[in-house]
Amino acid sequence: MQTFTASADRVWDRAAEHDFLLAPPTSAARTACRVDPRDLRRLDLLAALTAAGIAPWPGDREAIEELSALPDSVHEALHRWFSSGR
């Protein structure tokens, strides 16, 4: 059973002639974006909880926000604790 007609094959052939790869983006043209360290710590904490199999409950948002405000040393200790499997 043939799925395409001859006219459809010609359309695909013409489309292939105009198909080309895009040039890679230039890094100089990228927009500079800086993410706040507190936001990074919050995202890392959520990722660590998820990797440990702990789904945050709806009321945990405030606790996660407070933990994200703590210094990096406390945040690193939390990551070590989660990665130890406790």
mmCIF file of C-alpha atoms in Angstrom:
data_model
loop_
_atom_site.group_PDB
_atom_site.id
_atom_site.type_symbol
_atom_site.label_atom_id
_atom_site.label_comp_id
_atom_site.label_asym_id
_atom_site.label_seq_id
_atom_site.Cartn_x
_atom_site.Cartn_y
_atom_site.Cartn_z
ATOM 1 C CA MET A 1 0.000 0.000 0.000
ATOM 2 C CA GLN A 2 1.397 3.338 -1.052
ATOM 3 C CA THR A 3 0.889 6.175 1.406
ATOM 4 C CA PHE A 4 2.014 9.126 -0.734
ATOM 5 C CA THR A 5 1.026 10.232 -4.187
ATOM 6 C CA ALA A 6 3.465 11.405 -6.823
ATOM 7 C CA SER A 7 2.406 15.039 -6.309
ATOM 8 C CA ALA A 8 2.988 14.743 -2.558
ATOM 9 C CA ASP A 9 6.449 13.309 -3.230
ATOM 10 C CA ARG A 10 7.274 16.363 -5.384
ATOM 11 C CA VAL A 11 6.187 18.697 -2.565
ATOM 12 C CA TRP A 12 8.474 16.880 -0.121
ATOM 13 C CA ASP A 13 11.360 17.071 -2.609
ATOM 14 C CA ARG A 14 10.931 20.844 -2.980
ATOM 15 C CA ALA A 15 10.766 21.281 0.792
ATOM 16 C CA ALA A 16 14.005 19.322 1.171
ATOM 17 C CA GLU A 17 15.740 21.708 -1.256
ATOM 18 C CA HIS A 18 14.937 24.660 1.025
ATOM 19 C CA ASP A 19 15.744 22.861 4.268
ATOM 20 C CA PHE A 20 18.976 24.089 5.840
ATOM 21 C CA LEU A 21 20.636 24.033 9.220
ATOM 22 C CA LEU A 22 20.608 27.149 11.349
ATOM 23 C CA ALA A 23 23.907 28.757 12.176
ATOM 24 C CA PRO A 24 25.021 28.221 15.783
ATOM 25 C CA PRO A 25 24.246 31.128 18.112
ATOM 26 C CA THR A 26 27.012 33.535 18.961
ATOM 27 C CA SER A 27 27.741 33.826 22.650
ATOM 28 C CA ALA A 28 28.334 37.584 22.334
ATOM 29 C CA ALA A 29 24.715 38.064 21.228
ATOM 30 C CA ARG A 30 23.279 36.349 24.299
ATOM 31 C CA THR A 31 21.475 38.385 26.894
ATOM 32 C CA ALA A 32 23.247 38.644 30.209
ATOM 33 C CA CYS A 33 21.145 37.097 32.945
ATOM 34 C CA ARG A 34 22.001 36.847 36.593
ATOM 35 C CA VAL A 35 19.994 34.630 38.894
ATOM 36 C CA ASP A 36 19.815 35.633 42.530
ATOM 37 C CA PRO A 37 21.774 33.181 44.758
ATOM 38 C CA ARG A 38 18.716 32.790 46.983
ATOM 39 C CA ASP A 39 16.706 31.600 43.975
ATOM 40 C CA LEU A 40 19.475 29.165 43.030
ATOM 41 C CA ARG A 41 19.536 27.781 46.575
ATOM 42 C CA ARG A 42 15.734 27.384 46.512
ATOM 43 C CA LEU A 43 15.866 25.502 43.205
ATOM 44 C CA ASP A 44 18.760 23.341 44.428
ATOM 45 C CA LEU A 45 16.862 22.513 47.599
ATOM 46 C CA LEU A 46 13.762 21.512 45.633
ATOM 47 C CA ALA A 47 15.921 19.371 43.338
ATOM 48 C CA ALA A 48 17.598 17.688 46.319
ATOM 49 C CA LEU A 49 14.226 16.940 47.910
ATOM 50 C CA THR A 50 12.948 15.488 44.649
ATOM 51 C CA ALA A 51 16.095 13.383 44.157
ATOM 52 C CA ALA A 52 15.721 12.057 47.702
ATOM 53 C CA GLY A 53 12.131 11.046 46.902
ATOM 54 C CA ILE A 54 10.602 13.646 49.197
ATOM 55 C CA ALA A 55 7.752 15.504 47.569
ATOM 56 C CA PRO A 56 7.141 18.926 49.132
ATOM 57 C CA TRP A 57 3.706 19.416 50.627
ATOM 58 C CA PRO A 58 1.670 22.525 49.803
ATOM 59 C CA GLY A 59 2.540 24.168 53.126
ATOM 60 C CA ASP A 60 6.296 23.629 52.702
ATOM 61 C CA ARG A 61 6.784 26.659 50.481
ATOM 62 C CA GLU A 62 7.410 29.024 53.405
ATOM 63 C CA ALA A 63 9.938 26.641 54.976
ATOM 64 C CA ILE A 64 11.796 26.256 51.678
ATOM 65 C CA GLU A 65 11.867 30.045 51.260
ATOM 66 C CA GLU A 66 13.311 30.449 54.780
ATOM 67 C CA LEU A 67 15.924 27.744 54.185
ATOM 68 C CA SER A 68 16.924 29.439 50.923
ATOM 69 C CA ALA A 69 17.688 32.629 52.835
ATOM 70 C CA LEU A 70 20.273 30.844 55.016
ATOM 71 C CA PRO A 71 23.996 31.118 54.166
ATOM 72 C CA ASP A 72 25.701 28.836 51.647
ATOM 73 C CA SER A 73 27.408 26.812 54.406
ATOM 74 C CA VAL A 74 24.023 25.745 55.821
ATOM 75 C CA HIS A 75 22.781 24.982 52.335
ATOM 76 C CA GLU A 76 25.817 22.787 51.625
ATOM 77 C CA ALA A 77 25.190 20.910 54.891
ATOM 78 C CA LEU A 78 21.598 20.270 53.824
ATOM 79 C CA HIS A 79 22.822 18.849 50.521
ATOM 80 C CA ARG A 80 25.294 16.558 52.297
ATOM 81 C CA TRP A 81 22.496 15.376 54.567
ATOM 82 C CA PHE A 82 20.167 14.637 51.646
ATOM 83 C CA SER A 83 22.889 12.885 49.649
ATOM 84 C CA SER A 84 23.814 10.661 52.618
ATOM 85 C CA GLY A 85 20.424 8.951 52.308
ATOM 86 C CA ARG A 86 19.123 9.790 55.774
#
